[in-house]
């Protein structure tokens, strides 16, 4: 797979035009003291499209481009971010049962790439990420995904909690892992419309988000060792989901 290279949008008016056209943008780097009517317009448009703005010193911008950047440079996204409701409608209209992933605080881009590979292989249709606090879907993430990030719907939202509300409104159950849960991963029903929240390896799913889940589960382990890599854990969970959906009762090596 030929790896796409990051491209930049340099200058205020070119960025406004890109935002108005709906171009996929990963994030906007804005000089700390930048002001003016066009800057206000950029801020407004970025909120409308859930595009994060990072305030940076002018030296940062100068290091990215020697052109007249006017205090703003945007990094073009390597994937197309989609609206969550539109993705739900699309998946349902195809006659398939939603099985989504939500990533909360997963910052390692290699893990994100590996998660995307597993998601595609196991039949998940979408990955939901926040506009802040998640690893960038950059060249390294794309490489780690082996192209999977281009084969699955990526929904970037301003609030994961609101996204959970939207999932519930569409009849999609939300599951999350909890070490002290009574149910094991294989006790849950993955044949129904569902979304699994995966959290950072250190802190897990944030408490306020976990409270919104419909069910909790744990991954049983033979050894007393509670440090599964998030991409490995995701693979175990999604495989169970795929197994249930395919009606697999046992796996044979023959």
PDB file of C-alpha atoms in Angstrom:
ATOM      1  CA  UNK A   1       0.000   0.000   0.000  1.00  0.00           C
ATOM      2  CA  UNK A   2       1.375   3.390  -0.987  1.00  0.00           C
ATOM      3  CA  UNK A   3       1.412   5.553   2.127  1.00  0.00           C
ATOM      4  CA  UNK A   4      -0.266   8.937   1.858  1.00  0.00           C
ATOM      5  CA  UNK A   5       1.784  11.904   2.971  1.00  0.00           C
ATOM      6  CA  UNK A   6       0.487  14.615   5.251  1.00  0.00           C
ATOM      7  CA  UNK A   7      -0.401  17.803   3.404  1.00  0.00           C
ATOM      8  CA  UNK A   8      -0.956  21.261   4.814  1.00  0.00           C
ATOM      9  CA  UNK A   9      -3.373  24.106   4.218  1.00  0.00           C
ATOM     10  CA  UNK A  10      -1.486  27.341   4.749  1.00  0.00           C
ATOM     11  CA  UNK A  11      -3.053  30.739   5.344  1.00  0.00           C
ATOM     12  CA  UNK A  12      -6.373  32.065   6.560  1.00  0.00           C
ATOM     13  CA  UNK A  13      -8.491  32.343   3.438  1.00  0.00           C
ATOM     14  CA  UNK A  14      -7.369  29.003   1.942  1.00  0.00           C
ATOM     15  CA  UNK A  15      -8.365  27.373   5.245  1.00  0.00           C
ATOM     16  CA  UNK A  16     -11.773  29.070   5.281  1.00  0.00           C
ATOM     17  CA  UNK A  17     -12.430  27.828   1.751  1.00  0.00           C
ATOM     18  CA  UNK A  18     -11.331  24.304   2.683  1.00  0.00           C
ATOM     19  CA  UNK A  19     -13.607  24.292   5.744  1.00  0.00           C
ATOM     20  CA  UNK A  20     -16.565  25.566   3.751  1.00  0.00           C
ATOM     21  CA  UNK A  21     -16.037  22.868   1.117  1.00  0.00           C
ATOM     22  CA  UNK A  22     -16.078  20.142   3.771  1.00  0.00           C
ATOM     23  CA  UNK A  23     -12.480  19.045   3.272  1.00  0.00           C
ATOM     24  CA  UNK A  24     -11.337  16.501   5.864  1.00  0.00           C
ATOM     25  CA  UNK A  25      -8.976  18.220   8.304  1.00  0.00           C
ATOM     26  CA  UNK A  26      -7.202  16.523  11.177  1.00  0.00           C
ATOM     27  CA  UNK A  27      -6.470  19.645  13.237  1.00  0.00           C
ATOM     28  CA  UNK A  28      -5.784  23.361  12.986  1.00  0.00           C
ATOM     29  CA  UNK A  29      -2.652  24.965  14.394  1.00  0.00           C
ATOM     30  CA  UNK A  30      -3.433  28.556  15.330  1.00  0.00           C
ATOM     31  CA  UNK A  31      -0.920  31.134  16.519  1.00  0.00           C
ATOM     32  CA  UNK A  32      -1.603  32.006  20.148  1.00  0.00           C
ATOM     33  CA  UNK A  33      -2.187  35.704  19.622  1.00  0.00           C
ATOM     34  CA  UNK A  34      -3.984  35.450  16.267  1.00  0.00           C
ATOM     35  CA  UNK A  35      -7.105  37.573  15.986  1.00  0.00           C
ATOM     36  CA  UNK A  36      -9.419  39.174  13.481  1.00  0.00           C
ATOM     37  CA  UNK A  37     -12.645  38.490  11.652  1.00  0.00           C
ATOM     38  CA  UNK A  38     -11.267  35.615   9.566  1.00  0.00           C
ATOM     39  CA  UNK A  39      -9.807  33.935  12.658  1.00  0.00           C
ATOM     40  CA  UNK A  40     -13.236  34.151  14.282  1.00  0.00           C
ATOM     41  CA  UNK A  41     -14.728  32.573  11.158  1.00  0.00           C
ATOM     42  CA  UNK A  42     -12.166  29.765  11.307  1.00  0.00           C
ATOM     43  CA  UNK A  43     -13.030  29.082  14.948  1.00  0.00           C
ATOM     44  CA  UNK A  44     -16.737  28.977  14.143  1.00  0.00           C
ATOM     45  CA  UNK A  45     -16.308  26.632  11.194  1.00  0.00           C
ATOM     46  CA  UNK A  46     -13.988  24.341  13.145  1.00  0.00           C
ATOM     47  CA  UNK A  47     -16.627  23.936  15.866  1.00  0.00           C
ATOM     48  CA  UNK A  48     -19.263  23.119  13.281  1.00  0.00           C
ATOM     49  CA  UNK A  49     -17.069  20.361  11.811  1.00  0.00           C
ATOM     50  CA  UNK A  50     -15.640  19.034  15.119  1.00  0.00           C
ATOM     51  CA  UNK A  51     -12.102  19.975  14.118  1.00  0.00           C
ATOM     52  CA  UNK A  52      -9.764  20.614  17.070  1.00  0.00           C
ATOM     53  CA  UNK A  53      -7.760  23.843  17.250  1.00  0.00           C
ATOM     54  CA  UNK A  54      -4.350  23.780  18.902  1.00  0.00           C
ATOM     55  CA  UNK A  55      -2.873  27.103  19.986  1.00  0.00           C
ATOM     56  CA  UNK A  56       0.837  27.189  19.194  1.00  0.00           C
ATOM     57  CA  UNK A  57       3.714  29.687  19.193  1.00  0.00           C
ATOM     58  CA  UNK A  58       4.680  31.241  15.880  1.00  0.00           C
ATOM     59  CA  UNK A  59       7.926  29.223  15.928  1.00  0.00           C
ATOM     60  CA  UNK A  60       5.907  26.028  15.540  1.00  0.00           C
ATOM     61  CA  UNK A  61       4.204  27.362  12.423  1.00  0.00           C
ATOM     62  CA  UNK A  62       7.467  28.690  11.025  1.00  0.00           C
ATOM     63  CA  UNK A  63       8.973  25.249  11.439  1.00  0.00           C
ATOM     64  CA  UNK A  64       6.207  23.679   9.367  1.00  0.00           C
ATOM     65  CA  UNK A  65       6.263  26.168   6.514  1.00  0.00           C
ATOM     66  CA  UNK A  66       8.363  29.052   5.277  1.00  0.00           C
ATOM     67  CA  UNK A  67       5.364  30.472   3.419  1.00  0.00           C
ATOM     68  CA  UNK A  68       3.258  33.363   4.733  1.00  0.00           C
ATOM     69  CA  UNK A  69       1.004  31.287   7.006  1.00  0.00           C
ATOM     70  CA  UNK A  70      -0.781  34.312   8.558  1.00  0.00           C
ATOM     71  CA  UNK A  71      -0.778  32.564  11.916  1.00  0.00           C
ATOM     72  CA  UNK A  72      -2.639  29.433  10.851  1.00  0.00           C
ATOM     73  CA  UNK A  73      -1.811  26.051   9.329  1.00  0.00           C
ATOM     74  CA  UNK A  74      -4.180  23.114   9.034  1.00  0.00           C
ATOM     75  CA  UNK A  75      -3.166  19.479   8.730  1.00  0.00           C
ATOM     76  CA  UNK A  76      -5.229  17.652   6.126  1.00  0.00           C
ATOM     77  CA  UNK A  77      -6.704  14.375   7.387  1.00  0.00           C
ATOM     78  CA  UNK A  78      -5.605  11.113   5.793  1.00  0.00           C
ATOM     79  CA  UNK A  79      -9.094   9.661   6.316  1.00  0.00           C
ATOM     80  CA  UNK A  80     -12.560  11.054   5.719  1.00  0.00           C
ATOM     81  CA  UNK A  81     -14.369  11.728   8.995  1.00  0.00           C
ATOM     82  CA  UNK A  82     -18.059  10.896   8.854  1.00  0.00           C
ATOM     83  CA  UNK A  83     -21.174  11.903  10.754  1.00  0.00           C
ATOM     84  CA  UNK A  84     -22.200   9.244  13.296  1.00  0.00           C
ATOM     85  CA  UNK A  85     -25.918   9.348  12.503  1.00  0.00           C
ATOM     86  CA  UNK A  86     -25.258   9.080   8.791  1.00  0.00           C
ATOM     87  CA  UNK A  87     -23.044   6.042   9.378  1.00  0.00           C
ATOM     88  CA  UNK A  88     -25.706   4.386  11.544  1.00  0.00           C
ATOM     89  CA  UNK A  89     -28.319   5.021   8.865  1.00  0.00           C
ATOM     90  CA  UNK A  90     -25.993   3.664   6.161  1.00  0.00           C
ATOM     91  CA  UNK A  91     -25.136   0.476   8.069  1.00  0.00           C
ATOM     92  CA  UNK A  92     -28.790  -0.210   8.869  1.00  0.00           C
ATOM     93  CA  UNK A  93     -29.893   0.521   5.296  1.00  0.00           C
ATOM     94  CA  UNK A  94     -27.451  -2.136   4.084  1.00  0.00           C
ATOM     95  CA  UNK A  95     -29.291  -4.668   6.207  1.00  0.00           C
ATOM     96  CA  UNK A  96     -26.397  -5.247   8.588  1.00  0.00           C
ATOM     97  CA  UNK A  97     -26.450  -5.093  12.385  1.00  0.00           C
ATOM     98  CA  UNK A  98     -24.234  -2.328  13.804  1.00  0.00           C
ATOM     99  CA  UNK A  99     -21.119  -3.396  15.689  1.00  0.00           C
ATOM    100  CA  UNK A 100     -19.110  -0.286  16.483  1.00  0.00           C
ATOM    101  CA  UNK A 101     -16.056   0.633  18.527  1.00  0.00           C
ATOM    102  CA  UNK A 102     -15.548   3.775  20.595  1.00  0.00           C
ATOM    103  CA  UNK A 103     -12.029   4.810  21.619  1.00  0.00           C
ATOM    104  CA  UNK A 104     -11.641   6.810  24.825  1.00  0.00           C
ATOM    105  CA  UNK A 105      -8.167   8.215  25.439  1.00  0.00           C
ATOM    106  CA  UNK A 106      -6.294   5.747  23.232  1.00  0.00           C
ATOM    107  CA  UNK A 107      -3.289   7.827  22.235  1.00  0.00           C
ATOM    108  CA  UNK A 108      -0.810   5.314  20.797  1.00  0.00           C
ATOM    109  CA  UNK A 109      -1.262   5.546  17.035  1.00  0.00           C
ATOM    110  CA  UNK A 110       0.154   2.044  16.511  1.00  0.00           C
ATOM    111  CA  UNK A 111      -2.541   0.659  18.781  1.00  0.00           C
ATOM    112  CA  UNK A 112      -5.168   2.581  16.836  1.00  0.00           C
ATOM    113  CA  UNK A 113      -3.851   1.129  13.588  1.00  0.00           C
ATOM    114  CA  UNK A 114      -3.866  -2.391  15.009  1.00  0.00           C
ATOM    115  CA  UNK A 115      -7.383  -1.899  16.386  1.00  0.00           C
ATOM    116  CA  UNK A 116      -8.588  -0.817  12.949  1.00  0.00           C
ATOM    117  CA  UNK A 117      -7.113  -3.970  11.365  1.00  0.00           C
ATOM    118  CA  UNK A 118      -8.887  -6.190  13.876  1.00  0.00           C
ATOM    119  CA  UNK A 119     -12.139  -4.243  13.527  1.00  0.00           C
ATOM    120  CA  UNK A 120     -12.229  -4.724   9.769  1.00  0.00           C
ATOM    121  CA  UNK A 121     -11.319  -8.418  10.027  1.00  0.00           C
ATOM    122  CA  UNK A 122     -14.032  -9.063  12.623  1.00  0.00           C
ATOM    123  CA  UNK A 123     -16.780  -7.190  10.803  1.00  0.00           C
ATOM    124  CA  UNK A 124     -17.080  -4.005  12.846  1.00  0.00           C
ATOM    125  CA  UNK A 125     -18.338  -1.175  10.677  1.00  0.00           C
ATOM    126  CA  UNK A 126     -17.234   1.996  12.478  1.00  0.00           C
ATOM    127  CA  UNK A 127     -14.783   3.474  14.959  1.00  0.00           C
ATOM    128  CA  UNK A 128     -15.923   6.486  16.988  1.00  0.00           C
ATOM    129  CA  UNK A 129     -13.235   8.856  18.248  1.00  0.00           C
ATOM    130  CA  UNK A 130     -13.324  12.202  20.086  1.00  0.00           C
ATOM    131  CA  UNK A 131     -12.023  15.361  18.469  1.00  0.00           C
ATOM    132  CA  UNK A 132      -9.463  15.652  21.282  1.00  0.00           C
ATOM    133  CA  UNK A 133      -7.554  13.222  23.476  1.00  0.00           C
ATOM    134  CA  UNK A 134      -6.978  10.481  20.925  1.00  0.00           C
ATOM    135  CA  UNK A 135      -3.964   9.599  18.824  1.00  0.00           C
ATOM    136  CA  UNK A 136      -3.790  11.329  15.451  1.00  0.00           C
ATOM    137  CA  UNK A 137      -4.675   9.238  12.413  1.00  0.00           C
ATOM    138  CA  UNK A 138      -1.350  10.081  10.821  1.00  0.00           C
ATOM    139  CA  UNK A 139       1.061   8.206   8.548  1.00  0.00           C
ATOM    140  CA  UNK A 140       2.179   5.904  11.363  1.00  0.00           C
ATOM    141  CA  UNK A 141      -1.396   5.000  12.240  1.00  0.00           C
ATOM    142  CA  UNK A 142      -2.167   4.378   8.576  1.00  0.00           C
ATOM    143  CA  UNK A 143       0.903   2.167   8.217  1.00  0.00           C
ATOM    144  CA  UNK A 144       0.032   0.195  11.360  1.00  0.00           C
ATOM    145  CA  UNK A 145      -3.494  -0.328  10.067  1.00  0.00           C
ATOM    146  CA  UNK A 146      -2.237  -1.801   6.774  1.00  0.00           C
ATOM    147  CA  UNK A 147      -4.965   0.158   4.993  1.00  0.00           C
ATOM    148  CA  UNK A 148      -7.767  -0.793   7.394  1.00  0.00           C
ATOM    149  CA  UNK A 149      -8.378   2.840   8.395  1.00  0.00           C
ATOM    150  CA  UNK A 150      -9.509   3.416   4.812  1.00  0.00           C
ATOM    151  CA  UNK A 151     -11.868   0.430   4.903  1.00  0.00           C
ATOM    152  CA  UNK A 152     -13.872   1.316   8.021  1.00  0.00           C
ATOM    153  CA  UNK A 153     -16.076   4.297   8.853  1.00  0.00           C
ATOM    154  CA  UNK A 154     -14.353   6.807  11.149  1.00  0.00           C
ATOM    155  CA  UNK A 155     -16.717   9.054  13.115  1.00  0.00           C
ATOM    156  CA  UNK A 156     -15.146  11.998  14.935  1.00  0.00           C
ATOM    157  CA  UNK A 157     -17.411  13.564  17.552  1.00  0.00           C
ATOM    158  CA  UNK A 158     -17.235  16.564  19.853  1.00  0.00           C
ATOM    159  CA  UNK A 159     -18.507  14.575  22.849  1.00  0.00           C
ATOM    160  CA  UNK A 160     -18.279  10.837  23.446  1.00  0.00           C
ATOM    161  CA  UNK A 161     -21.104  11.103  25.973  1.00  0.00           C
ATOM    162  CA  UNK A 162     -23.410  12.657  23.384  1.00  0.00           C
ATOM    163  CA  UNK A 163     -22.329   9.947  20.957  1.00  0.00           C
ATOM    164  CA  UNK A 164     -23.464   7.330  23.491  1.00  0.00           C
ATOM    165  CA  UNK A 165     -26.822   9.130  23.706  1.00  0.00           C
ATOM    166  CA  UNK A 166     -27.082   9.016  19.906  1.00  0.00           C
ATOM    167  CA  UNK A 167     -26.287   5.304  19.920  1.00  0.00           C
ATOM    168  CA  UNK A 168     -28.980   4.677  22.522  1.00  0.00           C
ATOM    169  CA  UNK A 169     -31.525   6.682  20.543  1.00  0.00           C
ATOM    170  CA  UNK A 170     -30.825   4.369  17.616  1.00  0.00           C
ATOM    171  CA  UNK A 171     -31.292   1.234  19.691  1.00  0.00           C
ATOM    172  CA  UNK A 172     -27.585   0.409  19.917  1.00  0.00           C
ATOM    173  CA  UNK A 173     -26.418  -1.134  23.208  1.00  0.00           C
ATOM    174  CA  UNK A 174     -23.166   0.123  24.705  1.00  0.00           C
ATOM    175  CA  UNK A 175     -20.726  -2.246  26.420  1.00  0.00           C
ATOM    176  CA  UNK A 176     -17.525  -1.514  28.298  1.00  0.00           C
ATOM    177  CA  UNK A 177     -14.929  -3.551  30.153  1.00  0.00           C
ATOM    178  CA  UNK A 178     -14.525  -3.454  33.915  1.00  0.00           C
ATOM    179  CA  UNK A 179     -12.121  -5.692  35.831  1.00  0.00           C
ATOM    180  CA  UNK A 180     -14.645  -6.231  38.633  1.00  0.00           C
ATOM    181  CA  UNK A 181     -17.597  -6.963  36.333  1.00  0.00           C
ATOM    182  CA  UNK A 182     -19.746 -10.023  37.042  1.00  0.00           C
ATOM    183  CA  UNK A 183     -20.130 -10.969  33.384  1.00  0.00           C
ATOM    184  CA  UNK A 184     -17.408 -12.331  31.141  1.00  0.00           C
ATOM    185  CA  UNK A 185     -16.861 -11.029  27.633  1.00  0.00           C
ATOM    186  CA  UNK A 186     -18.620 -14.075  26.155  1.00  0.00           C
ATOM    187  CA  UNK A 187     -21.709 -13.615  28.351  1.00  0.00           C
ATOM    188  CA  UNK A 188     -22.893 -10.553  26.435  1.00  0.00           C
ATOM    189  CA  UNK A 189     -25.010 -10.629  23.295  1.00  0.00           C
ATOM    190  CA  UNK A 190     -23.090  -9.247  20.315  1.00  0.00           C
ATOM    191  CA  UNK A 191     -25.701 -10.295  17.780  1.00  0.00           C
ATOM    192  CA  UNK A 192     -27.751  -7.212  18.640  1.00  0.00           C
ATOM    193  CA  UNK A 193     -26.766  -3.686  17.564  1.00  0.00           C
ATOM    194  CA  UNK A 194     -23.898  -2.794  19.910  1.00  0.00           C
ATOM    195  CA  UNK A 195     -20.879  -0.582  20.485  1.00  0.00           C
ATOM    196  CA  UNK A 196     -17.871  -1.444  22.659  1.00  0.00           C
ATOM    197  CA  UNK A 197     -16.007   1.339  24.448  1.00  0.00           C
ATOM    198  CA  UNK A 198     -12.256   0.768  24.753  1.00  0.00           C
ATOM    199  CA  UNK A 199     -10.254   2.952  27.110  1.00  0.00           C
ATOM    200  CA  UNK A 200      -6.650   3.878  27.726  1.00  0.00           C
ATOM    201  CA  UNK A 201      -4.549   1.036  29.149  1.00  0.00           C
ATOM    202  CA  UNK A 202      -3.640   3.060  32.216  1.00  0.00           C
ATOM    203  CA  UNK A 203      -6.883   4.671  33.327  1.00  0.00           C
ATOM    204  CA  UNK A 204      -9.427   2.666  31.364  1.00  0.00           C
ATOM    205  CA  UNK A 205     -12.736   4.157  30.282  1.00  0.00           C
ATOM    206  CA  UNK A 206     -13.436   7.459  32.027  1.00  0.00           C
ATOM    207  CA  UNK A 207     -15.976   6.998  34.868  1.00  0.00           C
ATOM    208  CA  UNK A 208     -18.531   9.484  33.518  1.00  0.00           C
ATOM    209  CA  UNK A 209     -18.543   7.606  30.206  1.00  0.00           C
ATOM    210  CA  UNK A 210     -18.553   4.150  31.765  1.00  0.00           C
ATOM    211  CA  UNK A 211     -21.685   5.071  33.742  1.00  0.00           C
ATOM    212  CA  UNK A 212     -23.564   5.500  30.479  1.00  0.00           C
ATOM    213  CA  UNK A 213     -22.886   1.910  29.383  1.00  0.00           C
ATOM    214  CA  UNK A 214     -25.659  -0.680  29.332  1.00  0.00           C
ATOM    215  CA  UNK A 215     -23.468  -3.581  30.440  1.00  0.00           C
ATOM    216  CA  UNK A 216     -20.021  -4.272  31.846  1.00  0.00           C
ATOM    217  CA  UNK A 217     -17.823  -7.265  31.168  1.00  0.00           C
ATOM    218  CA  UNK A 218     -14.383  -8.593  31.999  1.00  0.00           C
ATOM    219  CA  UNK A 219     -11.941 -10.698  30.029  1.00  0.00           C
ATOM    220  CA  UNK A 220     -11.184 -13.787  32.135  1.00  0.00           C
ATOM    221  CA  UNK A 221      -7.505 -14.711  32.401  1.00  0.00           C
ATOM    222  CA  UNK A 222      -5.742 -17.823  33.643  1.00  0.00           C
ATOM    223  CA  UNK A 223      -2.968 -15.855  35.318  1.00  0.00           C
ATOM    224  CA  UNK A 224      -3.265 -12.988  37.774  1.00  0.00           C
ATOM    225  CA  UNK A 225      -2.017 -10.415  35.328  1.00  0.00           C
ATOM    226  CA  UNK A 226      -4.254  -7.481  34.470  1.00  0.00           C
ATOM    227  CA  UNK A 227      -2.287  -5.659  31.816  1.00  0.00           C
ATOM    228  CA  UNK A 228      -3.636  -6.515  28.382  1.00  0.00           C
ATOM    229  CA  UNK A 229      -2.584  -4.271  25.528  1.00  0.00           C
ATOM    230  CA  UNK A 230      -5.635  -2.330  24.334  1.00  0.00           C
ATOM    231  CA  UNK A 231      -5.357  -3.560  20.758  1.00  0.00           C
ATOM    232  CA  UNK A 232      -5.000  -7.175  21.948  1.00  0.00           C
ATOM    233  CA  UNK A 233      -7.992  -6.803  24.266  1.00  0.00           C
ATOM    234  CA  UNK A 234     -10.010  -5.285  21.419  1.00  0.00           C
ATOM    235  CA  UNK A 235      -9.137  -8.251  19.237  1.00  0.00           C
ATOM    236  CA  UNK A 236     -10.359 -10.697  21.874  1.00  0.00           C
ATOM    237  CA  UNK A 237     -13.631  -8.816  22.288  1.00  0.00           C
ATOM    238  CA  UNK A 238     -14.344  -8.368  18.590  1.00  0.00           C
ATOM    239  CA  UNK A 239     -13.517 -11.975  17.848  1.00  0.00           C
ATOM    240  CA  UNK A 240     -16.186 -12.993  20.356  1.00  0.00           C
ATOM    241  CA  UNK A 241     -18.575 -10.646  18.572  1.00  0.00           C
ATOM    242  CA  UNK A 242     -17.710 -12.135  15.179  1.00  0.00           C
ATOM    243  CA  UNK A 243     -17.974 -15.686  16.539  1.00  0.00           C
ATOM    244  CA  UNK A 244     -21.478 -15.034  17.852  1.00  0.00           C
ATOM    245  CA  UNK A 245     -22.594 -13.364  14.642  1.00  0.00           C
ATOM    246  CA  UNK A 246     -21.252 -16.194  12.490  1.00  0.00           C
ATOM    247  CA  UNK A 247     -22.714 -18.858  14.772  1.00  0.00           C
ATOM    248  CA  UNK A 248     -19.317 -20.437  15.450  1.00  0.00           C
ATOM    249  CA  UNK A 249     -19.489 -22.814  18.402  1.00  0.00           C
ATOM    250  CA  UNK A 250     -15.966 -24.175  18.297  1.00  0.00           C
ATOM    251  CA  UNK A 251     -12.745 -23.725  16.382  1.00  0.00           C
ATOM    252  CA  UNK A 252     -11.018 -26.754  14.912  1.00  0.00           C
ATOM    253  CA  UNK A 253      -7.486 -27.011  13.591  1.00  0.00           C
ATOM    254  CA  UNK A 254      -8.454 -29.828  11.280  1.00  0.00           C
TER     255      UNK A 254
END
